[in-house]
PDB file of C-alpha atoms in Angstrom:
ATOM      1  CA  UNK A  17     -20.516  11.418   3.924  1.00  0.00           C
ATOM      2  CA  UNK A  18     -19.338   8.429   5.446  1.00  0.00           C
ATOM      3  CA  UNK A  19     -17.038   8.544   8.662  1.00  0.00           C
ATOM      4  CA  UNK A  20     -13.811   6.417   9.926  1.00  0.00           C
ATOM      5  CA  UNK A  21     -12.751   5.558  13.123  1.00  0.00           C
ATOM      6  CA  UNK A  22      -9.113   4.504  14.522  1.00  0.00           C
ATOM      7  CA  UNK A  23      -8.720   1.177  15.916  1.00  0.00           C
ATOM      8  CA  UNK A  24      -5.478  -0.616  16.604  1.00  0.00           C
ATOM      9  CA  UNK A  25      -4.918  -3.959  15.355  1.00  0.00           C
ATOM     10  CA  UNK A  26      -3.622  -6.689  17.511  1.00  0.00           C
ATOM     11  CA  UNK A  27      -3.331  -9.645  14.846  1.00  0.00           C
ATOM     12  CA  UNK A  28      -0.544  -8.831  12.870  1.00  0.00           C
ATOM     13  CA  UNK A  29       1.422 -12.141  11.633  1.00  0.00           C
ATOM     14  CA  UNK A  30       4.796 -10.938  12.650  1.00  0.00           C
ATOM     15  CA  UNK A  31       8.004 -12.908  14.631  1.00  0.00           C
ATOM     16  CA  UNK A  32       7.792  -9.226  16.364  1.00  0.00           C
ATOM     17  CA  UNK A  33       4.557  -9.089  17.050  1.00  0.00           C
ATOM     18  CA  UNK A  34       4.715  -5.121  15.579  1.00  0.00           C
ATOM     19  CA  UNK A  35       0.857  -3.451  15.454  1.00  0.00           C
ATOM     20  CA  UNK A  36      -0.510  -1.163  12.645  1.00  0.00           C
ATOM     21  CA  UNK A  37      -2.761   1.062  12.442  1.00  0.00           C
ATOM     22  CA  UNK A  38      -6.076   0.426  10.285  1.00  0.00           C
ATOM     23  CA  UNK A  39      -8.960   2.474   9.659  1.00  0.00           C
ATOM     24  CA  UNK A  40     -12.707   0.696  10.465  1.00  0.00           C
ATOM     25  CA  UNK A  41     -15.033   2.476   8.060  1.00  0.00           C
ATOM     26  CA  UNK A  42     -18.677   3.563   9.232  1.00  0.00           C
ATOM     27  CA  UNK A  43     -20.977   4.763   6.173  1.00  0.00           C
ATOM     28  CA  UNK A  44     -24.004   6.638   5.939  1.00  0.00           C
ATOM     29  CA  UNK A  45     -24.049   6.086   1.778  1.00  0.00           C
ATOM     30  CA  UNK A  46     -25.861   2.785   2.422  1.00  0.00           C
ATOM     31  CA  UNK A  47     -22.863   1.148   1.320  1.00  0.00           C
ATOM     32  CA  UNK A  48     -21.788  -2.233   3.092  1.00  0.00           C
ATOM     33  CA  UNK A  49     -19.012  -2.589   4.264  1.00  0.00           C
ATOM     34  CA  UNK A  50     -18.796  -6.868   4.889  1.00  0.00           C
ATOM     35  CA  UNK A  51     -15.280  -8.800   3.911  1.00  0.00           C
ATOM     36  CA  UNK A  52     -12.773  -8.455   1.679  1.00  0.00           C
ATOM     37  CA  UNK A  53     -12.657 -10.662  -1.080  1.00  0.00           C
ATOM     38  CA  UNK A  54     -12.997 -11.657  -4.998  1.00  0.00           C
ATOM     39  CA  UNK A  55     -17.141 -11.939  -4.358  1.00  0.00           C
ATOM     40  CA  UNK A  56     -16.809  -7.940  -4.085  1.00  0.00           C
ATOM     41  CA  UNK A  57     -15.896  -7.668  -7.954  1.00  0.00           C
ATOM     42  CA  UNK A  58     -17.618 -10.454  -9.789  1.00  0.00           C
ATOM     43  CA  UNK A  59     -21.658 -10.425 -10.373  1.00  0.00           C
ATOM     44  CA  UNK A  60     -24.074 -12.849 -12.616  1.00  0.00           C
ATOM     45  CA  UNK A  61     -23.519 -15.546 -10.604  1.00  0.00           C
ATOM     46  CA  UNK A  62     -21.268 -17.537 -13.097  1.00  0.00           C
ATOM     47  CA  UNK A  63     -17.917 -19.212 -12.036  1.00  0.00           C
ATOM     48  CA  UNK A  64     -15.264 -16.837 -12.346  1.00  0.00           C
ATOM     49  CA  UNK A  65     -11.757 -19.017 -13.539  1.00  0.00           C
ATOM     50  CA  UNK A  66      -9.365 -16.722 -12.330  1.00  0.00           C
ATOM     51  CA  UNK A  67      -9.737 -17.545  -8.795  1.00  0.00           C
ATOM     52  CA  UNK A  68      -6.677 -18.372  -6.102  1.00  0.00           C
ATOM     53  CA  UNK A  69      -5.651 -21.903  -6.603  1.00  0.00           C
ATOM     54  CA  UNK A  70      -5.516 -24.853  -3.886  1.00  0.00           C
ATOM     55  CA  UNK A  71      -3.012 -27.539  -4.042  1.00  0.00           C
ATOM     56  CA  UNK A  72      -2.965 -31.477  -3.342  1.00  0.00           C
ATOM     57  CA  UNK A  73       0.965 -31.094  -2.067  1.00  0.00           C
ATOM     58  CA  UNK A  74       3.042 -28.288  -1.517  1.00  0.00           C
ATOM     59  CA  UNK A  75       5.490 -29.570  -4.701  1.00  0.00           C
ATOM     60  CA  UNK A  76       2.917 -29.133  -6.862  1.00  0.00           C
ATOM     61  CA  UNK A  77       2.721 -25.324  -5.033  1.00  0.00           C
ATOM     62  CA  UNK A  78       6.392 -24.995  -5.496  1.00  0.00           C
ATOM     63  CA  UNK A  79       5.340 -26.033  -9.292  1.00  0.00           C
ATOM     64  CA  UNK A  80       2.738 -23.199 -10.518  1.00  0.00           C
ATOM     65  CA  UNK A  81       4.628 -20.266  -7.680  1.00  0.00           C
ATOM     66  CA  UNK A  82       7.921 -20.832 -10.069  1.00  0.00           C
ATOM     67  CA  UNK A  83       5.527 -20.787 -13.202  1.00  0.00           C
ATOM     68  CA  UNK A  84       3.724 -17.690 -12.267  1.00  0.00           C
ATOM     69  CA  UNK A  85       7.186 -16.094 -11.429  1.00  0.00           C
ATOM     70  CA  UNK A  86       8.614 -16.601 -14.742  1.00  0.00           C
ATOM     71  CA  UNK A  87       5.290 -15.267 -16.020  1.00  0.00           C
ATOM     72  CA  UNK A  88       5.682 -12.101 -13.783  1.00  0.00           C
ATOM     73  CA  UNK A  89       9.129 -11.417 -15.348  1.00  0.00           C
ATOM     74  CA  UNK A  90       7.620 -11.879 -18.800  1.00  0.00           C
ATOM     75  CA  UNK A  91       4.865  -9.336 -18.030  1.00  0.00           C
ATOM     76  CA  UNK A  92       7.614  -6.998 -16.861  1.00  0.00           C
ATOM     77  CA  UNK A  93       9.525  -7.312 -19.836  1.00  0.00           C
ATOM     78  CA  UNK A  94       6.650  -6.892 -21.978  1.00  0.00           C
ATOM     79  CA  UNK A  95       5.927  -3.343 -20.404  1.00  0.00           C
ATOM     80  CA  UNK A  96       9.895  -2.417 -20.399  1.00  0.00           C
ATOM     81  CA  UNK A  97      10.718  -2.782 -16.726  1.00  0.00           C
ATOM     82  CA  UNK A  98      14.436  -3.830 -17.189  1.00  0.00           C
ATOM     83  CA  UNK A  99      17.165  -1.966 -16.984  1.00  0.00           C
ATOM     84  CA  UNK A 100      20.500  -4.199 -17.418  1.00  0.00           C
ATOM     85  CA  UNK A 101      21.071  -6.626 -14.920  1.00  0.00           C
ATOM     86  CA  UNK A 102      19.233  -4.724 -12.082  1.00  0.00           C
ATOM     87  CA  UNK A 103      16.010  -5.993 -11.011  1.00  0.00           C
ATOM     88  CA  UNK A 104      14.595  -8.835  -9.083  1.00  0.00           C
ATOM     89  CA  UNK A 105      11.805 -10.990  -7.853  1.00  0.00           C
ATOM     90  CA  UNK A 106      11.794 -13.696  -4.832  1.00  0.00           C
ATOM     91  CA  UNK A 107       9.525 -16.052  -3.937  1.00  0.00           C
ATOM     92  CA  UNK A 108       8.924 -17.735  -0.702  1.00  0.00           C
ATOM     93  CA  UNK A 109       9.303 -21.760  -0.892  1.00  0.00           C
ATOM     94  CA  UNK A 110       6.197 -23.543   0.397  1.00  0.00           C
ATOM     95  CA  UNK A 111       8.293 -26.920   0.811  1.00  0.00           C
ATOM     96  CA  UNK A 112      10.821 -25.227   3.129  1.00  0.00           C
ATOM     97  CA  UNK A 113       9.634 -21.573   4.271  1.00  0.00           C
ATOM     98  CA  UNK A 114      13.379 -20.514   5.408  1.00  0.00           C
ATOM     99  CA  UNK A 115      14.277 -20.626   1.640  1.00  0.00           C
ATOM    100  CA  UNK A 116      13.279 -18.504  -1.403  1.00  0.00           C
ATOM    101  CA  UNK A 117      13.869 -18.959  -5.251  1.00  0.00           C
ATOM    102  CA  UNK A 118      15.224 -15.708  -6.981  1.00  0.00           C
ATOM    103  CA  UNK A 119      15.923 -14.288 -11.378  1.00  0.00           C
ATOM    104  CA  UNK A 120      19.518 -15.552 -12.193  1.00  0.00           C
ATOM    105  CA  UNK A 121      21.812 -12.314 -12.630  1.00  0.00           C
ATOM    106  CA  UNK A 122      22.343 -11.416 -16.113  1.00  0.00           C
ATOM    107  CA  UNK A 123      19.270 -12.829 -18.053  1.00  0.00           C
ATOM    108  CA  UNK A 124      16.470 -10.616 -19.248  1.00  0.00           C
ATOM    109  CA  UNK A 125      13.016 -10.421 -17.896  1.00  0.00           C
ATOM    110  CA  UNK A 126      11.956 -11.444 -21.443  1.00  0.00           C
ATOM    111  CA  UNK A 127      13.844 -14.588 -21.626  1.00  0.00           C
ATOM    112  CA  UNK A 128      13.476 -15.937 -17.879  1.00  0.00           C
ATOM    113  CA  UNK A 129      11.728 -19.198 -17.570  1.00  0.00           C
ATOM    114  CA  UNK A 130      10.941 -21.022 -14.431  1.00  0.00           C
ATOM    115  CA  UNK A 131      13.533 -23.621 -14.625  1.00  0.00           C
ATOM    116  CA  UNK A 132      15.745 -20.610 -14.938  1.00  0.00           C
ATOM    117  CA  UNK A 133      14.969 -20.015 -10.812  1.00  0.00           C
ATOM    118  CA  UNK A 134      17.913 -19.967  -8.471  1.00  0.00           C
ATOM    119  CA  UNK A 135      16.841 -21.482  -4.911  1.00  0.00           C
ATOM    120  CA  UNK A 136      18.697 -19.921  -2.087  1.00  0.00           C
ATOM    121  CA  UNK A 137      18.853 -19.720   2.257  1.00  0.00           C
ATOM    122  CA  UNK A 138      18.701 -16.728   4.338  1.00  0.00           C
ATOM    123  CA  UNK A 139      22.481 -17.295   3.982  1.00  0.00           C
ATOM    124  CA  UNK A 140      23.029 -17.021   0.827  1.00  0.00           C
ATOM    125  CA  UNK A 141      23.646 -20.367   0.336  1.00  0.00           C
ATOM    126  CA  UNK A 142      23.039 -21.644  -3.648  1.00  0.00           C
ATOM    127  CA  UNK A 143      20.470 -25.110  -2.990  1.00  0.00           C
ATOM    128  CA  UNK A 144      21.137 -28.001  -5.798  1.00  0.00           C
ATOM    129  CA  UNK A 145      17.768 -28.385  -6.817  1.00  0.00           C
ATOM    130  CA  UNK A 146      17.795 -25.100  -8.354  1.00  0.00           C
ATOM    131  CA  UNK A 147      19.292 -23.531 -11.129  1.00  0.00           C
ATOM    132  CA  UNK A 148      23.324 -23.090 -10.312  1.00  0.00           C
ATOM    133  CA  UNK A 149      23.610 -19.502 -11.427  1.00  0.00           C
ATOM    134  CA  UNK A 150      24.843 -16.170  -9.584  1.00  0.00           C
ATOM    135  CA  UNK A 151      22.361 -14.041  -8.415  1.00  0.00           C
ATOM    136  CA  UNK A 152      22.351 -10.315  -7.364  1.00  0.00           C
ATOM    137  CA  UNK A 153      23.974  -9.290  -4.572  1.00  0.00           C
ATOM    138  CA  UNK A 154      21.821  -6.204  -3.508  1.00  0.00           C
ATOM    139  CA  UNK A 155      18.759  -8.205  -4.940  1.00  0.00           C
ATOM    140  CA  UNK A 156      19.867 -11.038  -2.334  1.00  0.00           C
ATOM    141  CA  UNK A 157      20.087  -8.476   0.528  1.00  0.00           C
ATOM    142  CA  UNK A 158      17.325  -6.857  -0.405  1.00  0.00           C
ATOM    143  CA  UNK A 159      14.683  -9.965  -0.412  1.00  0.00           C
ATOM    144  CA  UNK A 160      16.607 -12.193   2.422  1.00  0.00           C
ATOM    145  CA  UNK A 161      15.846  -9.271   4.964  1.00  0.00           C
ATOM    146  CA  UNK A 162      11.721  -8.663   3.615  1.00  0.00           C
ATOM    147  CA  UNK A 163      11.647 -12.396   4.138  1.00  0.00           C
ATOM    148  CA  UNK A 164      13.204 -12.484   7.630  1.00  0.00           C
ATOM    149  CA  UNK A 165      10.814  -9.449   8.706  1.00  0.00           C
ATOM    150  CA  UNK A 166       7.377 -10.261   7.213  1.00  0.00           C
ATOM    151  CA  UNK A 167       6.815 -14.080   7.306  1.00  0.00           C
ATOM    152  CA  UNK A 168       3.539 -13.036   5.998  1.00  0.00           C
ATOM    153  CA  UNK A 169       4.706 -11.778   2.989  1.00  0.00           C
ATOM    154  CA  UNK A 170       5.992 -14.440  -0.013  1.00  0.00           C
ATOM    155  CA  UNK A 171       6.759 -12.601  -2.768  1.00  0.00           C
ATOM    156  CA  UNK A 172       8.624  -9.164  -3.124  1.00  0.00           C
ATOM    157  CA  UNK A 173       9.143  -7.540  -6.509  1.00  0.00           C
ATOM    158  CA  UNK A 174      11.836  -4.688  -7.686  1.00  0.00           C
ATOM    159  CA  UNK A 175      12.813  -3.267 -10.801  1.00  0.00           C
ATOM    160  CA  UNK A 176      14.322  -0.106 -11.889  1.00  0.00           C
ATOM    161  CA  UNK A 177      11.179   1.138 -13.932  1.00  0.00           C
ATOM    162  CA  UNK A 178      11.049   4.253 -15.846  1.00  0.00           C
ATOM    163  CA  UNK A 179       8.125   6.493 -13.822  1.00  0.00           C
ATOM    164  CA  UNK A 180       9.147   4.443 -10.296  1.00  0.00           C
ATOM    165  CA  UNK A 181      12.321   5.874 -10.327  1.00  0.00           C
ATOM    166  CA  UNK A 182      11.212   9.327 -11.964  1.00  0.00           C
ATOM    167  CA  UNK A 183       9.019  10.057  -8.999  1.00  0.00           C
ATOM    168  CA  UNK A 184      10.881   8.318  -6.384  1.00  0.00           C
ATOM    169  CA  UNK A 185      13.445  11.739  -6.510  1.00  0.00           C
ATOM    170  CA  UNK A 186      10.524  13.218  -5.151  1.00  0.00           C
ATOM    171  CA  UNK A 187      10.694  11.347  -2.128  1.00  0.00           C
ATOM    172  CA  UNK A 188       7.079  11.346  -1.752  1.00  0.00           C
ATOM    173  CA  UNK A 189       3.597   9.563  -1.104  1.00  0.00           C
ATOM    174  CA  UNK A 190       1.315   9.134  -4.039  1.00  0.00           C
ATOM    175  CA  UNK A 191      -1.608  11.390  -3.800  1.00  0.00           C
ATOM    176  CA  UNK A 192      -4.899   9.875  -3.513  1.00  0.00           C
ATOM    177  CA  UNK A 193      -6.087  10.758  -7.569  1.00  0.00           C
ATOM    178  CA  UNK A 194      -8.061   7.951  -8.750  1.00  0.00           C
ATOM    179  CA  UNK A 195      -9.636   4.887  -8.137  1.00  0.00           C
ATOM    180  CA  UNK A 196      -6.436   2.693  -9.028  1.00  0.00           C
ATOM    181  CA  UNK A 197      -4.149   4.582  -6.627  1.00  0.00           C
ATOM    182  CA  UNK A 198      -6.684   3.988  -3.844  1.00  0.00           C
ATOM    183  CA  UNK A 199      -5.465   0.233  -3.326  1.00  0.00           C
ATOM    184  CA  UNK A 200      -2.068   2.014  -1.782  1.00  0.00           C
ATOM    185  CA  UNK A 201      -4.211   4.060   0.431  1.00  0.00           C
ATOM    186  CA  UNK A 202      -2.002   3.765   3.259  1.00  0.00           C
ATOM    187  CA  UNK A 203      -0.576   0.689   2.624  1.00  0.00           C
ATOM    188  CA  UNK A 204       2.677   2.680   0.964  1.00  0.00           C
ATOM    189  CA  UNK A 205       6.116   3.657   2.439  1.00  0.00           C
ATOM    190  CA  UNK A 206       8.782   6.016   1.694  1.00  0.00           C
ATOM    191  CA  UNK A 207      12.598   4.917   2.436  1.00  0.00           C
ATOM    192  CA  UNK A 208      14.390   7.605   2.466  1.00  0.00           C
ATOM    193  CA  UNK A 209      17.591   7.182   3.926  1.00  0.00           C
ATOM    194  CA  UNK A 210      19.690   6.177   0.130  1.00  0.00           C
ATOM    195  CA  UNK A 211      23.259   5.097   0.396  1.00  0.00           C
ATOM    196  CA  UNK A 212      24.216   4.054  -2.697  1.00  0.00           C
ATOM    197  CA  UNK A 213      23.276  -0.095  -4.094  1.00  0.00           C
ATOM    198  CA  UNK A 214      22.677  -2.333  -1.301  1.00  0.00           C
ATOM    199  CA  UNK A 215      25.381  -4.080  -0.423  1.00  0.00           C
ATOM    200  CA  UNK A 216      25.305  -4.535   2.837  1.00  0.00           C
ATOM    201  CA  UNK A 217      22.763  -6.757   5.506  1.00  0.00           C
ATOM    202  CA  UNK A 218      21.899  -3.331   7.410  1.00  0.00           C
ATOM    203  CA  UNK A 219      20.394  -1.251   4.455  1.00  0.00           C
ATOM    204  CA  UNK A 220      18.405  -4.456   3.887  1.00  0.00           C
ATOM    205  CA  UNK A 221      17.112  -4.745   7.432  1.00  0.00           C
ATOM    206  CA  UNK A 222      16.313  -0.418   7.152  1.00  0.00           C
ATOM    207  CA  UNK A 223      15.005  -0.882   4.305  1.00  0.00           C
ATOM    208  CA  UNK A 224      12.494  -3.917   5.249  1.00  0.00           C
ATOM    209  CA  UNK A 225      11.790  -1.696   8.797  1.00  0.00           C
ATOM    210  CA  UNK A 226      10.676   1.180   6.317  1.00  0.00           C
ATOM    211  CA  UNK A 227       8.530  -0.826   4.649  1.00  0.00           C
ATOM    212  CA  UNK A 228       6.405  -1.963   7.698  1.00  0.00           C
ATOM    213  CA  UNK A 229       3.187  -4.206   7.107  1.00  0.00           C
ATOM    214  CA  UNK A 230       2.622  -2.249   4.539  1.00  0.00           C
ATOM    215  CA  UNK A 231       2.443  -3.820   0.223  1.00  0.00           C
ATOM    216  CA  UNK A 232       4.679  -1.113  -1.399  1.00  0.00           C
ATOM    217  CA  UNK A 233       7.582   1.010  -0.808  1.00  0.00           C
ATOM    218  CA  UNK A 234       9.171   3.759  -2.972  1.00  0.00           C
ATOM    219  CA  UNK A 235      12.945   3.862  -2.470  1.00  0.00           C
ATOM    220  CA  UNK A 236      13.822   7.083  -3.075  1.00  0.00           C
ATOM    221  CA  UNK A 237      15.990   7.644  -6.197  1.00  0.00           C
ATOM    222  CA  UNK A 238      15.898   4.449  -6.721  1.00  0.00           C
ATOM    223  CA  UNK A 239      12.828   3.040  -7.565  1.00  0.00           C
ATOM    224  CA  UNK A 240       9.632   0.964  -6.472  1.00  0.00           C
ATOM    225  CA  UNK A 241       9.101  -2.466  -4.329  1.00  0.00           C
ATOM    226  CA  UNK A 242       6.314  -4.539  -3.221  1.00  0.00           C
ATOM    227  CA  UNK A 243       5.335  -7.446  -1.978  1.00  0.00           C
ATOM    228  CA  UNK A 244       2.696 -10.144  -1.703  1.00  0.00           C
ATOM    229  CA  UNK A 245       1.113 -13.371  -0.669  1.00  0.00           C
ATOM    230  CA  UNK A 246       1.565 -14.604  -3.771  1.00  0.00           C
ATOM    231  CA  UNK A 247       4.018 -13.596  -6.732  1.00  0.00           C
ATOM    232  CA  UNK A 248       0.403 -12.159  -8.954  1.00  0.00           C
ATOM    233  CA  UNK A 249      -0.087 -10.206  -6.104  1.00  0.00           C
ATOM    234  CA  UNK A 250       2.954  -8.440  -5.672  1.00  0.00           C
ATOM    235  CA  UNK A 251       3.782  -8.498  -9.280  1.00  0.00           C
ATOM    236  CA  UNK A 252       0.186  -7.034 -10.012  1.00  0.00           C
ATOM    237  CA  UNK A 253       0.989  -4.299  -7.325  1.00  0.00           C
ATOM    238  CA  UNK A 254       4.065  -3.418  -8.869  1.00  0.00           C
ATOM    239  CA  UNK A 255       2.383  -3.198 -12.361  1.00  0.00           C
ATOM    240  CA  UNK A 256      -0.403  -1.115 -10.720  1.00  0.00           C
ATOM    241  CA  UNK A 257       2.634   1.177  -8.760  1.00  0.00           C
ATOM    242  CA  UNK A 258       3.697   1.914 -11.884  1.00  0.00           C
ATOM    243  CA  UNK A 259       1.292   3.125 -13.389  1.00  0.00           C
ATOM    244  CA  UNK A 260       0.203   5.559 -10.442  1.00  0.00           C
ATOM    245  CA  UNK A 261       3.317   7.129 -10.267  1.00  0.00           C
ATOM    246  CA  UNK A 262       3.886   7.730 -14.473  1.00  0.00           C
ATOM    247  CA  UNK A 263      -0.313   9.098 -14.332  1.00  0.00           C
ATOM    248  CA  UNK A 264       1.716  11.202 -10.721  1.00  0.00           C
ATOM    249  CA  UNK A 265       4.039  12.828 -13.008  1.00  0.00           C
ATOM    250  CA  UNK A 266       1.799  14.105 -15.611  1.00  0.00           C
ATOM    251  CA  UNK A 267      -1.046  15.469 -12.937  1.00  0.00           C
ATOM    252  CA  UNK A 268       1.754  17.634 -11.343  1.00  0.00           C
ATOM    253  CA  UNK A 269       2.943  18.493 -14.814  1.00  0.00           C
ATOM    254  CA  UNK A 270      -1.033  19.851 -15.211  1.00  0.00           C
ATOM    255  CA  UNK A 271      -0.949  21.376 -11.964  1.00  0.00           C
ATOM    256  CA  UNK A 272       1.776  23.326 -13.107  1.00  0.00           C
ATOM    257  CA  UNK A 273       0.053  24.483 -15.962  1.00  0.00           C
ATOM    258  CA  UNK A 274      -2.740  25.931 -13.576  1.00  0.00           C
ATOM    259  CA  UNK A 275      -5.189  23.137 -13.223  1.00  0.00           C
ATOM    260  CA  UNK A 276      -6.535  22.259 -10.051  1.00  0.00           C
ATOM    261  CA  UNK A 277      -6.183  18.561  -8.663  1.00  0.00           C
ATOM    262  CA  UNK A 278      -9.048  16.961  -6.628  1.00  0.00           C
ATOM    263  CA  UNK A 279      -8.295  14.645  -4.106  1.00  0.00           C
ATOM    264  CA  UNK A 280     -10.406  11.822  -3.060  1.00  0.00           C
ATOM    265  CA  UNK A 281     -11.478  12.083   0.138  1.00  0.00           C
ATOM    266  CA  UNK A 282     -10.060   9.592   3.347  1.00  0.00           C
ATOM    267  CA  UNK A 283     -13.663   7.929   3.826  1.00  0.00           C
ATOM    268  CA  UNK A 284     -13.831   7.017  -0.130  1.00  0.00           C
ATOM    269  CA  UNK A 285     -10.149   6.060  -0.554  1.00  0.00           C
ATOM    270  CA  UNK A 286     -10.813   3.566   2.352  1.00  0.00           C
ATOM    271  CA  UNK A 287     -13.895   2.142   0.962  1.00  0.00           C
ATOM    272  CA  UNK A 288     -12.159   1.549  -2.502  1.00  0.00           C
ATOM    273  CA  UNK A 289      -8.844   0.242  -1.042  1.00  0.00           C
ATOM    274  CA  UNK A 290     -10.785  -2.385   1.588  1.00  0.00           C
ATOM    275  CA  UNK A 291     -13.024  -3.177  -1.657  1.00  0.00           C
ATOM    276  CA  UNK A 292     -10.228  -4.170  -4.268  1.00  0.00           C
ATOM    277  CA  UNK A 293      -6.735  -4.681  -2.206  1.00  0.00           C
ATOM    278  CA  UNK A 294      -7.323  -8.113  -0.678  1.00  0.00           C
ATOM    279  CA  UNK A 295      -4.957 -10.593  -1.670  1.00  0.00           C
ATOM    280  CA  UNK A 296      -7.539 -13.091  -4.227  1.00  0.00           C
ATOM    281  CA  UNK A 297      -8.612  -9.639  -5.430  1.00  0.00           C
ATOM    282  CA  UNK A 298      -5.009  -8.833  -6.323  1.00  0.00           C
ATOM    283  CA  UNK A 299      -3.878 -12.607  -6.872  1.00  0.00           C
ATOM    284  CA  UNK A 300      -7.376 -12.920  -9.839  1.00  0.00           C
ATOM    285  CA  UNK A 301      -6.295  -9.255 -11.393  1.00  0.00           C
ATOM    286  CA  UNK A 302      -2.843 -10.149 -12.686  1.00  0.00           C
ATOM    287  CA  UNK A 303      -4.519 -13.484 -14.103  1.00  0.00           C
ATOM    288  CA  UNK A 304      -5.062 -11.113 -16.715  1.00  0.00           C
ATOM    289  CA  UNK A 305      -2.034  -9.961 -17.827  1.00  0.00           C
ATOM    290  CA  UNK A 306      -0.623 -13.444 -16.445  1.00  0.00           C
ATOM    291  CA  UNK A 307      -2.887 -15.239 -19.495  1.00  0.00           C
ATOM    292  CA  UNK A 308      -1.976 -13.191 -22.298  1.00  0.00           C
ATOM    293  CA  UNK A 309       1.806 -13.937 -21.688  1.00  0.00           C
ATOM    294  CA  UNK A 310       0.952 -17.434 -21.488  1.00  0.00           C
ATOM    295  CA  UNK A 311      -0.883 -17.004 -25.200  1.00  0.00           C
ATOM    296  CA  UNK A 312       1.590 -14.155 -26.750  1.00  0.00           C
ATOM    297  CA  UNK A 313       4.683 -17.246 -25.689  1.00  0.00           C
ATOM    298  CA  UNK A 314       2.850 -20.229 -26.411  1.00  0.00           C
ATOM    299  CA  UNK A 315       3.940 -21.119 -22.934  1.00  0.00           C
ATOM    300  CA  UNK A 316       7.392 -21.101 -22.978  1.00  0.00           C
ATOM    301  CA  UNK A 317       8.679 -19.626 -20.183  1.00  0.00           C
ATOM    302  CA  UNK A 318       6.859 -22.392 -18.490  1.00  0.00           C
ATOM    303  CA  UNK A 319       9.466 -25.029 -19.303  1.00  0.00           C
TER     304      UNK A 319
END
C-alpha cells in the first residue's frame, strides 16, 4: 500500500502569499509518480489535437477565451444547468488582467454567443468594447471578489444545477466513491455561512476566503462553483461536480437501503487526483464536450 507524507507548500501564486497544504505521495505499487500533465493520459505516440493552445498576441487569446465561454454556456444548457436568470461564468481578460468578461443577465445558456460577453472592472464599471448589457448583481459580486483573491485563477463558473443544489443542503464534502470524484480530492470547500443572494461585497470576499486555493466550492443550499485557468477547465470541473454529487445522492439513497459503501483509500485518491486534475488535463477533457457543441450548432455561438 502506498504511503503519503505532509509537506507545506511555499509557492502559492497569491497577492497574500496564503500556504496550503499538499500531500507528496510515496508508493510501493511500482507506480511513478513524475509530473502532472496531458502525457499521463494519452499513449501510441500519435499527436493528440486537443491540447492547450498558444497564442501569437494576447487579442487573439481574448478571441478563442470568449469563444470557448460561449461554448461552456452551450454545454451547460445542453445538460439543463439553467434556472431563470441565475447563473454565471467570468473570465479573466488576458489584454488587461484587472478586467473580466461576464453572461449578459436575462439570456439563456442556450442562446449565449461570444459577442454576447459583457466586459467589466473590479468596479463594476460596463467597458465599451463589450456588449452594453446588465449583468447580475450577485454574479458580479460573486466573480469580482474570486478574481481579486486568486490571481491564479481565470475562470469561475456557477449555476443553480439540479443535484449541486440537492446535495449542497447537506452541507457536506463529497465522499471519495469513484475514480471521477477523486480529481476533488481535497481540492473542494464547503461555505457554509448562507445569507440569502449575494448582494453585498462581504459575502463575496467570505465566500472567495472559503474557497481557498482550492478548484470547487459547494455553497450550501445554494449550489456549486469552480474555477480554473482556463474557462474548459473550470467549466469541465463544474460538469464533472455535477455529476459527483447527482451519482452522491443515489449512493446514500443505496446506503439507506442497507448496502455498504467503499471508500477509496487517501493514498489512491491522491494518486488519481495528481494523475488527471492538472490544468491541460482538465483544459483537453472538456475539448470533448466543447467539439460536439461546436458540430450540434454549426458554430454559432461563435459569432
Amino acid at each position: 500500500m502506498a504511503t503519503t507524507t505532509k509537506v507545506l507548500s511555499e509557492s502559492v501564486p497569491s497577492e497574500d502569499n496564503y500556504q496550503i497544504e499538499q500531500l507528496q505521495p510515496v508508493s510501493d505499487r511500482g507506480y511513478g509518480i513524475g509530473k502532472q500533465g496531458i502525457h499521463n493520459l494519452t499513449f501510441g505516440g500519435a499527436e493528440f489535437k486537443n491540447k492547450r493552445p498558444k497564442f501569437a498576441s494576447k487579442l487573439e487569446e481574448r478571441k478563442h477565451i470568449l469563444q470557448h465561454m460561449a461554448g461552456t454556456f452551450r454545454v451547460f444548457g445542453r445538460k439543463g444547468y439553467g434556472e431563470g436568470q441565475a447563473g454565471h461564468i467570468s473570465v479573466r481578460d488576458p489584454v488587461d488582467p484587472h478586467t473580466f468578461w461576464i453572461n449578459p443577465l436575462g439570456l439563456h445558456f442556450s442562446q449565449i454567443c461570444a459577442s454576447d460577453m459583457v466586459h467589466i472592472d473590479s468596479e463594476g464599471k460596463i467597458l465599451s468594447d463589450g456588449n452594453q448589457a446588465a449583468i447580475n448583481a450577485a454574479g458580479f459580486k460573486i466573480h469580482a471578489e474570486l478574481h481579486k483573491a486568486r490571481p491564479d485563477v481565470h475562470a469561475a463558473c456557477h449555476t443553480h444545477s439540479t443535484y449541486g443544489k440537492a446535495w449542497s443542503a447537506f452541507g457536506k464534502e463529497l465522499d471519495m466513491i469513484n475514480q471521477d470524484a477523486c480529481i476533488f480530492y481535497k481540492q473542494h470547500a464547503i461555505y457554509n455561512d448562507f445569507g440569502g443572494v449575494v448582494f453585498e461585497s462581504e459575502e463575496g470576499k467570505r465566500l472567495a476566503a472559503a474557497l481557498g486555493f482550492k478548484k470547487a466550492i459547494i455553497l450550501q443550499n445554494h449550489g456549486l462553483l469552480t474555477v480554473g485557468e482556463t474557462v474548459d477547465e473550470a467549466g469541465y470541473l463544474f460538469t464533472l461536480l455535477e455529476k459527483t454529487c447527482e451519482v452522491q445522492l443515489q449512493v446514500e439513497m443505496a446506503s439507506r437501503a442497507g448496502l455498504e459503501r467503499k471508500l477509496i483509500s487517501d493514498d489512491a485518491a491522491y494518486y488519481t487526483y495528481f494523475n488527471t486534475s492538472d490544468p491541460e488535463g482538465l483544459y483537453s477533457s472538456f475539448q470533448v464536450d466543447y467539439n460536439l457543441e461546436v458540430k450540434l450548432t454549426d458554430g454559432e455561438f461563435l459569432r
